[in-house]
Short mmCIF file of N, CA and C in Angstrom, two decimals:
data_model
loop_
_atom_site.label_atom_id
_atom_site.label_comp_id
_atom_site.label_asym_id
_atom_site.label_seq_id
_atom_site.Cartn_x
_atom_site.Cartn_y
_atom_site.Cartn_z
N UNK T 21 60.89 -2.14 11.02
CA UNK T 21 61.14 -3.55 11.04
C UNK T 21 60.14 -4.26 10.15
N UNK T 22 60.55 -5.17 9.40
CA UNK T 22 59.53 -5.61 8.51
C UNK T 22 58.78 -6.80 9.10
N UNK T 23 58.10 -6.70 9.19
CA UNK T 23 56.89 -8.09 9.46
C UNK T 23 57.02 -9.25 8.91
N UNK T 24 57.07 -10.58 9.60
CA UNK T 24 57.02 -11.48 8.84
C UNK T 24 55.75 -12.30 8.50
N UNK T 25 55.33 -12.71 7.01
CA UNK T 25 54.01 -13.00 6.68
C UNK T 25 54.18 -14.71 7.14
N UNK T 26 52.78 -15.06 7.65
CA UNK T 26 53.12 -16.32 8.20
C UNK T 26 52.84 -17.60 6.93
N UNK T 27 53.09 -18.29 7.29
CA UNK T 27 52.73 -19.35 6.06
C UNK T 27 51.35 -19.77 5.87
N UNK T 28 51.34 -20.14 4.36
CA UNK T 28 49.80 -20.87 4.03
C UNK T 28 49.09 -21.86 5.31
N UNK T 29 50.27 -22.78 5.66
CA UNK T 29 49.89 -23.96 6.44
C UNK T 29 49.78 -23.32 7.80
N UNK T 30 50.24 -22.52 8.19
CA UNK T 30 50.96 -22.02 9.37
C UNK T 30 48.74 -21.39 9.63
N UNK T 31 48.72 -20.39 8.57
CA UNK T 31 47.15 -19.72 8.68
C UNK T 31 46.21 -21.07 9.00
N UNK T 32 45.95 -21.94 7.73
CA UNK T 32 44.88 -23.17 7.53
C UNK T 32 45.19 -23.64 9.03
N UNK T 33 46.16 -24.15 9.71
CA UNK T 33 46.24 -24.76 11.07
C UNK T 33 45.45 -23.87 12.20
N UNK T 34 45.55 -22.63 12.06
CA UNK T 34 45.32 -21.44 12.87
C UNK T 34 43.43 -21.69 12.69
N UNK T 35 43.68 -21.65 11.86
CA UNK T 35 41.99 -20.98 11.10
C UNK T 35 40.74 -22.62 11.78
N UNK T 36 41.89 -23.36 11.27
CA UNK T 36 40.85 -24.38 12.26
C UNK T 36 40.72 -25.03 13.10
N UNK T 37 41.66 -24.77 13.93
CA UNK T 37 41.67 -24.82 15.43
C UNK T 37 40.98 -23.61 16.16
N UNK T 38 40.30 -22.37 15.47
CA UNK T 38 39.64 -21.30 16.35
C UNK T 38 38.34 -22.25 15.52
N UNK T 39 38.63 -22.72 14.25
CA UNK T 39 36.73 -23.67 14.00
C UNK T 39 36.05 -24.14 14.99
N UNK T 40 37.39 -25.35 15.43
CA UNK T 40 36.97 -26.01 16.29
C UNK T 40 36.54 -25.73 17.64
N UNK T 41 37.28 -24.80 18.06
CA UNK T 41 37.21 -24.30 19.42
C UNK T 41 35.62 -23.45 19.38
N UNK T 42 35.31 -22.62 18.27
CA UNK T 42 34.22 -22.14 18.20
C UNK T 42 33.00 -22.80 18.26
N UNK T 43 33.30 -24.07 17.40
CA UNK T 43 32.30 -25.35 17.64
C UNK T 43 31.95 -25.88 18.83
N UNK T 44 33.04 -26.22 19.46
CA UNK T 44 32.84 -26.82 20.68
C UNK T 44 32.29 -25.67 21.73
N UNK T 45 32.23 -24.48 21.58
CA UNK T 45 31.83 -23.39 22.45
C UNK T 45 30.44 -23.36 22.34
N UNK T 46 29.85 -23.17 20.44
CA UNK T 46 28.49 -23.13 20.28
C UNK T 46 27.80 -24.75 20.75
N UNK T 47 28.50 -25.66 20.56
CA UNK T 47 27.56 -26.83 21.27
C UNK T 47 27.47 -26.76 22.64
N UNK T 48 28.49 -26.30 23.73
CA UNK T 48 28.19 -25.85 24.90
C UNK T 48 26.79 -25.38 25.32
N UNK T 49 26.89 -24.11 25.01
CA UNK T 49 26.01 -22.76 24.75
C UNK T 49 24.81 -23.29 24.66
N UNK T 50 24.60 -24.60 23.51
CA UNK T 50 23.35 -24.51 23.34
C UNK T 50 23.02 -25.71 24.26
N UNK T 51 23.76 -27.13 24.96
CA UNK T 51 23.58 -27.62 25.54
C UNK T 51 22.87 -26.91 27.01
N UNK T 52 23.77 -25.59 27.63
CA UNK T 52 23.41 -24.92 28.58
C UNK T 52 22.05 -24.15 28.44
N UNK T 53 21.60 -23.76 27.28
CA UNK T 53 20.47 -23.58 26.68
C UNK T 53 19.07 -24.35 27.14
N UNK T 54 19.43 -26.06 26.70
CA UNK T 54 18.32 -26.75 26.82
C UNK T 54 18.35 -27.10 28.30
N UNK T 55 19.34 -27.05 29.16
CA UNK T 55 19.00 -27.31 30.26
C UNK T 55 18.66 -25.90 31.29
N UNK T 56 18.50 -24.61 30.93
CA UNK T 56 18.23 -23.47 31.40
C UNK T 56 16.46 -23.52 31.16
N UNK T 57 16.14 -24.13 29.70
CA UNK T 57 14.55 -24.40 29.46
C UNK T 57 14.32 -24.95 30.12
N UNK T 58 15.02 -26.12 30.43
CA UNK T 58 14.47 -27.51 31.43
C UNK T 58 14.23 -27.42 32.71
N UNK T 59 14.93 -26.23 33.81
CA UNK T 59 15.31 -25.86 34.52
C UNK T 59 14.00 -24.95 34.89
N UNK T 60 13.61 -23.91 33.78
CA UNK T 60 12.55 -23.00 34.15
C UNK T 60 11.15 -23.52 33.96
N UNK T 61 11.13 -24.12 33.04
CA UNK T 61 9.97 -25.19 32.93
C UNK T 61 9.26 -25.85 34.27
N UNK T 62 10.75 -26.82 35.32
CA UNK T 62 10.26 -26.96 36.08
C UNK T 62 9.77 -25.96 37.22
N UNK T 63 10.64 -25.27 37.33
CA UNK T 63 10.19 -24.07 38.07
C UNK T 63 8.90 -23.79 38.00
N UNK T 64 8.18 -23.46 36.70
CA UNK T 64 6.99 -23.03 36.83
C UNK T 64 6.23 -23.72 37.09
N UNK T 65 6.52 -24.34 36.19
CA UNK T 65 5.78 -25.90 35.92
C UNK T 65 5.89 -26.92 36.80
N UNK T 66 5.33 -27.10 38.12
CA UNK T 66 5.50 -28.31 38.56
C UNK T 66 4.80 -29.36 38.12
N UNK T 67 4.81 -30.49 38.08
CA UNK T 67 4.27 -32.33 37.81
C UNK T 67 2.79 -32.15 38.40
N UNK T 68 1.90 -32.41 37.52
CA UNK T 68 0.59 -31.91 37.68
C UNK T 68 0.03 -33.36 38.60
N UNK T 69 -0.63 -33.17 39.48
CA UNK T 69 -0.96 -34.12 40.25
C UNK T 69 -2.64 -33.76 40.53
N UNK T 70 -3.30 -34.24 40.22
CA UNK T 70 -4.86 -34.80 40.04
C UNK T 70 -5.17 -35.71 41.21
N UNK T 71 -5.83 -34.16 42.07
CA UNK T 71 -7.04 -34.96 43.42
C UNK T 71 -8.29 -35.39 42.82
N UNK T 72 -8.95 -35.99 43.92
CA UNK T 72 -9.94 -37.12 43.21
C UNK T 72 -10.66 -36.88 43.65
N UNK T 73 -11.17 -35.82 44.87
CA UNK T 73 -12.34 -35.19 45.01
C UNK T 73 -13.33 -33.86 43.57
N UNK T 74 -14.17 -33.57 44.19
CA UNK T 74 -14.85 -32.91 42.89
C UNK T 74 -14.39 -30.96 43.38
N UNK T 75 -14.30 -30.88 44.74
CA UNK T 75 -13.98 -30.09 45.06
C UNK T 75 -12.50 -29.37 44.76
N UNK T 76 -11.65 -30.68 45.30
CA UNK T 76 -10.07 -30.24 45.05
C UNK T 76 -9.82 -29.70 43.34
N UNK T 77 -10.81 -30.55 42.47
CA UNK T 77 -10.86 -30.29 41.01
C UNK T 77 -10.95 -29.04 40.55
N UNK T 78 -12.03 -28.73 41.33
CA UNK T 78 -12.63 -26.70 41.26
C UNK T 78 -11.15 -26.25 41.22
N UNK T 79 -10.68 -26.18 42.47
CA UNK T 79 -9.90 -25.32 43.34
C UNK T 79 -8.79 -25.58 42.17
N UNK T 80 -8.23 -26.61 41.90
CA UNK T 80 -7.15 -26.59 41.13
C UNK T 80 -7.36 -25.66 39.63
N UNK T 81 -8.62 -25.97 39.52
CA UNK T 81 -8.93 -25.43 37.90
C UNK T 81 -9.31 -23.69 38.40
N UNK T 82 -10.08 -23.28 39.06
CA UNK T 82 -9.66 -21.88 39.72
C UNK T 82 -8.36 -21.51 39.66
N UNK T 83 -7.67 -22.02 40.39
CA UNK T 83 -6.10 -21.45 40.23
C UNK T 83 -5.35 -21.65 39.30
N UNK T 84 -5.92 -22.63 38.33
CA UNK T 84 -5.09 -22.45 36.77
C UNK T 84 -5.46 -21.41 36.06
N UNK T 85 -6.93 -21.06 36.37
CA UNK T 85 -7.26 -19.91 35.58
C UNK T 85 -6.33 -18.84 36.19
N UNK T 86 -6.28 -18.45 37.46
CA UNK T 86 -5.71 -17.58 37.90
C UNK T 86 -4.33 -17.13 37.88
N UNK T 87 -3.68 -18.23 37.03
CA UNK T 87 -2.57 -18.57 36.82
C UNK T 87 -1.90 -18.02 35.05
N UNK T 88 -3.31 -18.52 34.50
CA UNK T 88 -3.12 -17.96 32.87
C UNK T 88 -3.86 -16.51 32.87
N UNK T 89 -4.50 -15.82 33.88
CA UNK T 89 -4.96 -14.44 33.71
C UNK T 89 -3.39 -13.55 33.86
N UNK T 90 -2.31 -14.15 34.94
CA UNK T 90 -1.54 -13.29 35.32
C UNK T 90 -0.46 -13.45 33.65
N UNK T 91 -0.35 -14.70 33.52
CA UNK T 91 0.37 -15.33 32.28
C UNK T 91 -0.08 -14.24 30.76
N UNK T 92 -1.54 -13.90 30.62
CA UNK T 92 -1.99 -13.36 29.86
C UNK T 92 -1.42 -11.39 30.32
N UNK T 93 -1.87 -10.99 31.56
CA UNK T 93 -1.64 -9.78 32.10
C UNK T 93 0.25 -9.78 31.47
N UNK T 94 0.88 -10.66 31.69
CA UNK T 94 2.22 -10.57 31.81
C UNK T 94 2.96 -10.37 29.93
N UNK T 95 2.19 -10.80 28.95
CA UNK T 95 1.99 -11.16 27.81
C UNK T 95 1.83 -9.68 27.19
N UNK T 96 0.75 -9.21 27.76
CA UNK T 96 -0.37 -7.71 26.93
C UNK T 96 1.02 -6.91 27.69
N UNK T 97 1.59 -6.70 28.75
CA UNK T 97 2.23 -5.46 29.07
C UNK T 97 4.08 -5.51 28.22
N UNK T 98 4.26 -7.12 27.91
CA UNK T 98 5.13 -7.21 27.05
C UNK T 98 5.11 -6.55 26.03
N UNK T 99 3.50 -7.34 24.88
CA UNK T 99 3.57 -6.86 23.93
C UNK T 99 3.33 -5.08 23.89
N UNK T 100 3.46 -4.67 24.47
CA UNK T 100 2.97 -2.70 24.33
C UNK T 100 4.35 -2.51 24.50
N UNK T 101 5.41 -2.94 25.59
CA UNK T 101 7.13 -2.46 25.79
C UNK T 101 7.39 -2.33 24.35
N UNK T 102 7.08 -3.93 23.67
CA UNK T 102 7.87 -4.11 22.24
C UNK T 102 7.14 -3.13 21.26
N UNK T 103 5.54 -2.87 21.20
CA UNK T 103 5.42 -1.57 20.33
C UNK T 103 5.71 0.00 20.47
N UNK T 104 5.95 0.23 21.86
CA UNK T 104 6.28 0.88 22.28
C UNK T 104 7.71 1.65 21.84
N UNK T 105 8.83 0.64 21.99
CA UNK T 105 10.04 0.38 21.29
C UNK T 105 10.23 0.58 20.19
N UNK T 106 9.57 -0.11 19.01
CA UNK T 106 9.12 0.39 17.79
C UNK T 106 9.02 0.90 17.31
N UNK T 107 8.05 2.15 17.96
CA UNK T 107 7.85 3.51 17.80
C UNK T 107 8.67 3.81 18.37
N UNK T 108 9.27 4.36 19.12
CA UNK T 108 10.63 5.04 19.90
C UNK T 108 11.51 4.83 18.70
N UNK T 109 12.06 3.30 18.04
CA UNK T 109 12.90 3.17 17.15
C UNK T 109 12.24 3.89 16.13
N UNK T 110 11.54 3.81 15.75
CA UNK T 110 10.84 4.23 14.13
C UNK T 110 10.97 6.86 14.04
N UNK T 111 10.45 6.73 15.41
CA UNK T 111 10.92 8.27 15.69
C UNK T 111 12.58 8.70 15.45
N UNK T 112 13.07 7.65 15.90
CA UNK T 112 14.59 7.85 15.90
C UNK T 112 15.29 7.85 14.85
N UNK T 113 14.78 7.01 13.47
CA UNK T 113 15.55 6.81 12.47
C UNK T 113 14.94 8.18 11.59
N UNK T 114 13.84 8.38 11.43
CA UNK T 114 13.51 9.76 11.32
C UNK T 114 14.08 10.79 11.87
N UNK T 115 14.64 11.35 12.85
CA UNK T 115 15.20 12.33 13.00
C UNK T 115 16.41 12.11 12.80
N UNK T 116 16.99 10.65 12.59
CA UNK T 116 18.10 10.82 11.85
C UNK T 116 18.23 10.95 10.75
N UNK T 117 17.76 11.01 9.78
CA UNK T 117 17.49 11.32 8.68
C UNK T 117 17.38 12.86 8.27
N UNK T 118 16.49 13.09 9.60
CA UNK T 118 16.50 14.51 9.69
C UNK T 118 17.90 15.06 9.73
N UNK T 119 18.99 14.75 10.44
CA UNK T 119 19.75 14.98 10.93
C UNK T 119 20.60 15.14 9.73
N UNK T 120 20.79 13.88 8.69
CA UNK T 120 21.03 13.90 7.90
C UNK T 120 21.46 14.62 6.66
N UNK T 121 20.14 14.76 6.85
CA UNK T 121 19.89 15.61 5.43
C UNK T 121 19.96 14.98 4.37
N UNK T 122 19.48 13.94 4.12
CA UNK T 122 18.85 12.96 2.88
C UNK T 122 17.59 12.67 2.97
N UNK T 123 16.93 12.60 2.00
CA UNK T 123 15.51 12.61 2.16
C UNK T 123 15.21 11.76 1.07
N UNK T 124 14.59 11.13 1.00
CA UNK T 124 14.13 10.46 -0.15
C UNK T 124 12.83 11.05 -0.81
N UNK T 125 13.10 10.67 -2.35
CA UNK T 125 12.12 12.04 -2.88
C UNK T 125 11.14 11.03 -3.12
N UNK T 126 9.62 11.16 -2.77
CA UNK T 126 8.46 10.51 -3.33
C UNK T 126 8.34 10.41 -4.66
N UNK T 127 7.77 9.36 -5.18
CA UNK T 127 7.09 9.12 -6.45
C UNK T 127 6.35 10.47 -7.20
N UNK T 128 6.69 11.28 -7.99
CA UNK T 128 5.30 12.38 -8.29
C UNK T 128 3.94 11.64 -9.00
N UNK T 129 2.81 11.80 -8.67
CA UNK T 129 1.66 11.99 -9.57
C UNK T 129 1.81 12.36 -10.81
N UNK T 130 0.93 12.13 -11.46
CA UNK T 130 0.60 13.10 -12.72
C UNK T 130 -0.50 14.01 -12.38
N UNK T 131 -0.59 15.24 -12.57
CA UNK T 131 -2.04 15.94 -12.18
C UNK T 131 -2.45 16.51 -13.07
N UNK T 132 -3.67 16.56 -13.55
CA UNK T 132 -4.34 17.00 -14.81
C UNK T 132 -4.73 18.90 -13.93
N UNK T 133 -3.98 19.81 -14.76
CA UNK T 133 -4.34 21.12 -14.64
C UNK T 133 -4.69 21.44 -15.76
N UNK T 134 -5.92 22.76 -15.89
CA UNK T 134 -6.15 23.53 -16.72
C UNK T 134 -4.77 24.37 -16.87
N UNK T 135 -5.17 25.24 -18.11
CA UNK T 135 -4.03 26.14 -18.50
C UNK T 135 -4.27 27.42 -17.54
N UNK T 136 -5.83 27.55 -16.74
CA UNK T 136 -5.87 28.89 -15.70
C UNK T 136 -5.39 28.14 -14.75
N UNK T 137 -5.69 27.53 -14.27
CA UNK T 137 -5.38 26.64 -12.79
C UNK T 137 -3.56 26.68 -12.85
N UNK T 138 -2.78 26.71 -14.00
CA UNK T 138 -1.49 26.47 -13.51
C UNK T 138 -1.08 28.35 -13.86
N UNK T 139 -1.72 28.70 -14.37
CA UNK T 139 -1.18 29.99 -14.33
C UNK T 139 -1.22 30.85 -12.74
N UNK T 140 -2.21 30.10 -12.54
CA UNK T 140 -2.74 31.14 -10.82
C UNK T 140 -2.32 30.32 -10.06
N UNK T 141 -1.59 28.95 -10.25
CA UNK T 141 -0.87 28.86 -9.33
C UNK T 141 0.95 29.34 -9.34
N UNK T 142 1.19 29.28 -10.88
CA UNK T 142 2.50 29.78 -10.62
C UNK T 142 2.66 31.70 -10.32
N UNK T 143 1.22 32.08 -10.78
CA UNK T 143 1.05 33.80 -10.87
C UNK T 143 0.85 34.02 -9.12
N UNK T 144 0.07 33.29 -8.14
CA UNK T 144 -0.51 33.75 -6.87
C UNK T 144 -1.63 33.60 -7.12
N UNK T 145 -2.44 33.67 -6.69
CA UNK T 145 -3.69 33.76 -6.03
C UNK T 145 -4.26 35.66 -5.99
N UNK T 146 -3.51 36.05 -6.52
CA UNK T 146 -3.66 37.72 -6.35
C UNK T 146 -4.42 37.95 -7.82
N UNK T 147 -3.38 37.11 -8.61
CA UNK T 147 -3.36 37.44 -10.31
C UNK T 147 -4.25 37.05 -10.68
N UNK T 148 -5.54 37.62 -11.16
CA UNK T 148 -6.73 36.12 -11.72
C UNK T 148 -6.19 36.22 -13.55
N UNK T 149 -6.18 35.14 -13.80
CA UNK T 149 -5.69 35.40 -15.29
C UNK T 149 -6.90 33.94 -15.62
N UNK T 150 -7.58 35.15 -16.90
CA UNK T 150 -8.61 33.73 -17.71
C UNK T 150 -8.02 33.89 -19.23
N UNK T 151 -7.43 32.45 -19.43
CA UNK T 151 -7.04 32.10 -20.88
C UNK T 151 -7.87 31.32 -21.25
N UNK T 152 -8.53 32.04 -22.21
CA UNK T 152 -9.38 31.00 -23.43
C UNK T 152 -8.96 30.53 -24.47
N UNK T 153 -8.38 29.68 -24.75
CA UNK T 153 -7.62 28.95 -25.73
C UNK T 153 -7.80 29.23 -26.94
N UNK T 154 -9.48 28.78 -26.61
CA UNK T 154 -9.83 28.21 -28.23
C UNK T 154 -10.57 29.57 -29.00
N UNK T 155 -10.59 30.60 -28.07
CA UNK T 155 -11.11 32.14 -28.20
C UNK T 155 -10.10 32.42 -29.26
N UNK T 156 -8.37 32.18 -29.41
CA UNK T 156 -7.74 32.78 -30.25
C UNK T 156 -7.87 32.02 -31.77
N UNK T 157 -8.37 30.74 -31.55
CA UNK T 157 -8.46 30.22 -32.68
C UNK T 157 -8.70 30.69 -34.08
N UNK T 158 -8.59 30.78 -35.19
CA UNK T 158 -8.85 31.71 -36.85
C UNK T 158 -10.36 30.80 -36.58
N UNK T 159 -11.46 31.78 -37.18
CA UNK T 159 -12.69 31.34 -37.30
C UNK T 159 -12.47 30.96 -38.87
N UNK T 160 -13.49 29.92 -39.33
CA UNK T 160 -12.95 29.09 -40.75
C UNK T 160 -14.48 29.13 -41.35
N UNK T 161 -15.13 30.08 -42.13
CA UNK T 161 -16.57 29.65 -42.71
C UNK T 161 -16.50 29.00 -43.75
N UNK T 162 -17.85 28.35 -43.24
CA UNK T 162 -17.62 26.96 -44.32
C UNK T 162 -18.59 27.76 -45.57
N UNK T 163 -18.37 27.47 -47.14
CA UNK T 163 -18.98 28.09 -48.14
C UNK T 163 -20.23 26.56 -48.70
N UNK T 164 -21.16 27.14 -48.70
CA UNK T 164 -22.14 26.09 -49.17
C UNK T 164 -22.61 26.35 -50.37
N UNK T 165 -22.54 25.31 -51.20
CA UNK T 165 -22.69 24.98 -52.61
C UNK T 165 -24.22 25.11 -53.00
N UNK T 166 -24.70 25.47 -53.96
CA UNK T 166 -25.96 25.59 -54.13
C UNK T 166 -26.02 23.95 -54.60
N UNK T 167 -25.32 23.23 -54.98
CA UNK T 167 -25.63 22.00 -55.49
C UNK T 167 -25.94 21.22 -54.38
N UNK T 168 -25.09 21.14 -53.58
CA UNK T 168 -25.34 20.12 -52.51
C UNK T 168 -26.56 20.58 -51.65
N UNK T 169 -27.23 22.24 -51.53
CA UNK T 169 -28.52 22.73 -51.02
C UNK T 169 -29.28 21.51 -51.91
N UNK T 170 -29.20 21.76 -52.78
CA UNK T 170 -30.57 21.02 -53.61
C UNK T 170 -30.31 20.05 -53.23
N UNK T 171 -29.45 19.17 -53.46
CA UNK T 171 -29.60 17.70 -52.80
C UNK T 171 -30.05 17.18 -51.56
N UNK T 172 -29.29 18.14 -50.76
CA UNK T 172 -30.01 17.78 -49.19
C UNK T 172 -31.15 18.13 -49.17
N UNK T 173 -31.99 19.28 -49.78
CA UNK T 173 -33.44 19.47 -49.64
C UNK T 173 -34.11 18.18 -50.32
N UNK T 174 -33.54 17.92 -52.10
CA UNK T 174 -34.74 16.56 -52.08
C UNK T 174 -34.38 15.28 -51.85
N UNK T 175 -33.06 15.11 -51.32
CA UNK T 175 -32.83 13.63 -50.95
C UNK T 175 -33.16 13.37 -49.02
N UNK T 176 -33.88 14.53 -48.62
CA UNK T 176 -33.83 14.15 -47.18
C UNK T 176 -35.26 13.28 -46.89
N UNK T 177 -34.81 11.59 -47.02
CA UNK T 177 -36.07 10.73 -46.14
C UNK T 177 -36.71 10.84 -45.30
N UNK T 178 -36.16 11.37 -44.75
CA UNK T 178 -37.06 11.82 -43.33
C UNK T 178 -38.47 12.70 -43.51
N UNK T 179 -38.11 13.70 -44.07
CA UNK T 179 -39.13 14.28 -45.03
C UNK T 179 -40.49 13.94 -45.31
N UNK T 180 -39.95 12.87 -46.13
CA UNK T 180 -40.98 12.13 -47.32
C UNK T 180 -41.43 11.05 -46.16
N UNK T 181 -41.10 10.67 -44.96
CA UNK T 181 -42.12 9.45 -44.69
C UNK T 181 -42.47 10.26 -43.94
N UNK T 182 -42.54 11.58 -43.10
CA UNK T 182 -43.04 12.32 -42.13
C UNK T 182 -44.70 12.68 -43.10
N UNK T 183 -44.22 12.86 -44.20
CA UNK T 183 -45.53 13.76 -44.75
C UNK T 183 -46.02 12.40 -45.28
N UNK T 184 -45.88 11.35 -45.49
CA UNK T 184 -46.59 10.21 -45.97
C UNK T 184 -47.23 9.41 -45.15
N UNK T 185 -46.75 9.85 -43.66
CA UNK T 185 -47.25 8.66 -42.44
C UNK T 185 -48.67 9.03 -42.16
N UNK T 186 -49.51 7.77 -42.38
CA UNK T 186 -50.92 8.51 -41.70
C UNK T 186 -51.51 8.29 -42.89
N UNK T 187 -52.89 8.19 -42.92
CA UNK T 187 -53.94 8.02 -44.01
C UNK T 187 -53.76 10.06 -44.77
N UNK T 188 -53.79 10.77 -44.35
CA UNK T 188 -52.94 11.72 -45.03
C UNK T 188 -52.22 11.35 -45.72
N UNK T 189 -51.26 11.08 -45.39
CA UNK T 189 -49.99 10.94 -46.30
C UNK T 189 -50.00 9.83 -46.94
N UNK T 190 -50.84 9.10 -47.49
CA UNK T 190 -51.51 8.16 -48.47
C UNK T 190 -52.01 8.62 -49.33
N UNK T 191 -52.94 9.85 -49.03
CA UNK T 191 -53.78 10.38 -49.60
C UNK T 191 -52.87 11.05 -50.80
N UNK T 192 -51.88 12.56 -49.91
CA UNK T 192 -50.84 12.96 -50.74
C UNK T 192 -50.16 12.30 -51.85
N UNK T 193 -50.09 11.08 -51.18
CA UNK T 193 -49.43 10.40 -52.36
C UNK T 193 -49.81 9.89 -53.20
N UNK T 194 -50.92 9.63 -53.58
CA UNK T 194 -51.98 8.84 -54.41
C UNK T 194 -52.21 10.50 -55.31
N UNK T 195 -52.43 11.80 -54.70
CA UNK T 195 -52.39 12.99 -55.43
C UNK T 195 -51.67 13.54 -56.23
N UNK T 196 -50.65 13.27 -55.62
CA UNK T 196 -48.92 13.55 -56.32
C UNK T 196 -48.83 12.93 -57.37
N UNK T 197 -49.42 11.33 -57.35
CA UNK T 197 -48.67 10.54 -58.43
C UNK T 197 -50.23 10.78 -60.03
N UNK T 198 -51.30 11.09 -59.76
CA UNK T 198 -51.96 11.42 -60.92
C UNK T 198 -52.25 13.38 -61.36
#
């Protein structure tokens, strides 16, 4: 049997008459709301009335304290249910996960290894393997010029003020030059 689709106007009429009805439900709700506060408020709260002795003053302020210790006691065993909970929830989504079998993969590091350090770890701990890198390197001798010998022997300053420093090396030089 085929269905019949209802009309544009037929829906829009529908659609906001459950608005309205929803409206008028949530203003209820919350009217019943402020008078459920109003309601427990007084309950606890009765209309504070102030004796005029110094004594009745104590006694009242004693039992207010005694009043916000239980208020406080009632507070601390809340807040531990709700961490409590927390953790219970926080265990739970973890083993569902577990359950799962999706895992989310961490961020990797970068880790600075030597070239032995990754060998003995991918070889074991059995294998000791020492690679010296720079052991295979071609050794390269350098050829020294007799020209540049001579130069560095008489152009080195250092030299000449070592042997000149000092009434000595005044002397030398005053010898040298006649």
């Amino acid at each position: 049997m085929a269905e019949k689709k209802m009309s544009a106007s037929r829906k829009h009429h529908l659609k906001s008459a459950m608005l309205t009805l929803a409206k008028g439900l949530l203003e209820a709700e919350a009217q019943e709301n402020v008078q459920e506060r109003v309601r427990y408020m007084e309950e606890i709260c009765p209309p504070l009335s102030l004796p005029g002795s110094m004594q009745e003053l104590q006694d009242l302020c004693k039992e207010l304290h005694q009043k916000i210790d239980v208020a406080d006691e009632d507070r601390y065993e809340l807040e531990r249910k709700v961490q409590k909970s927390g953790q219970e929830i926080e265990d739970m989504k973890i083993k569902i996960q577990d359950l799962k079998g999706k895992f989310k993969k961490p961020a990797l590091r970068k880790v600075r290894m030597s070239a032995d350090a990754m060998l003995q770890a991918l070889l074991g701990s059995k294998h000791k393997v020492n690679m010296d890198l720079r052991a295979n390197l071609k050794q390269v001798k350098k050829e020294v010029k007799e020209e540049d010998k001579e130069l560095r022997d008489v152009g080195d300053w250092r030299k000449n003020i070592e042997d000149k420093a000092g009434m000595d090396g005044r002397k030398k030089m005053f010898e040298s030059e006649s």
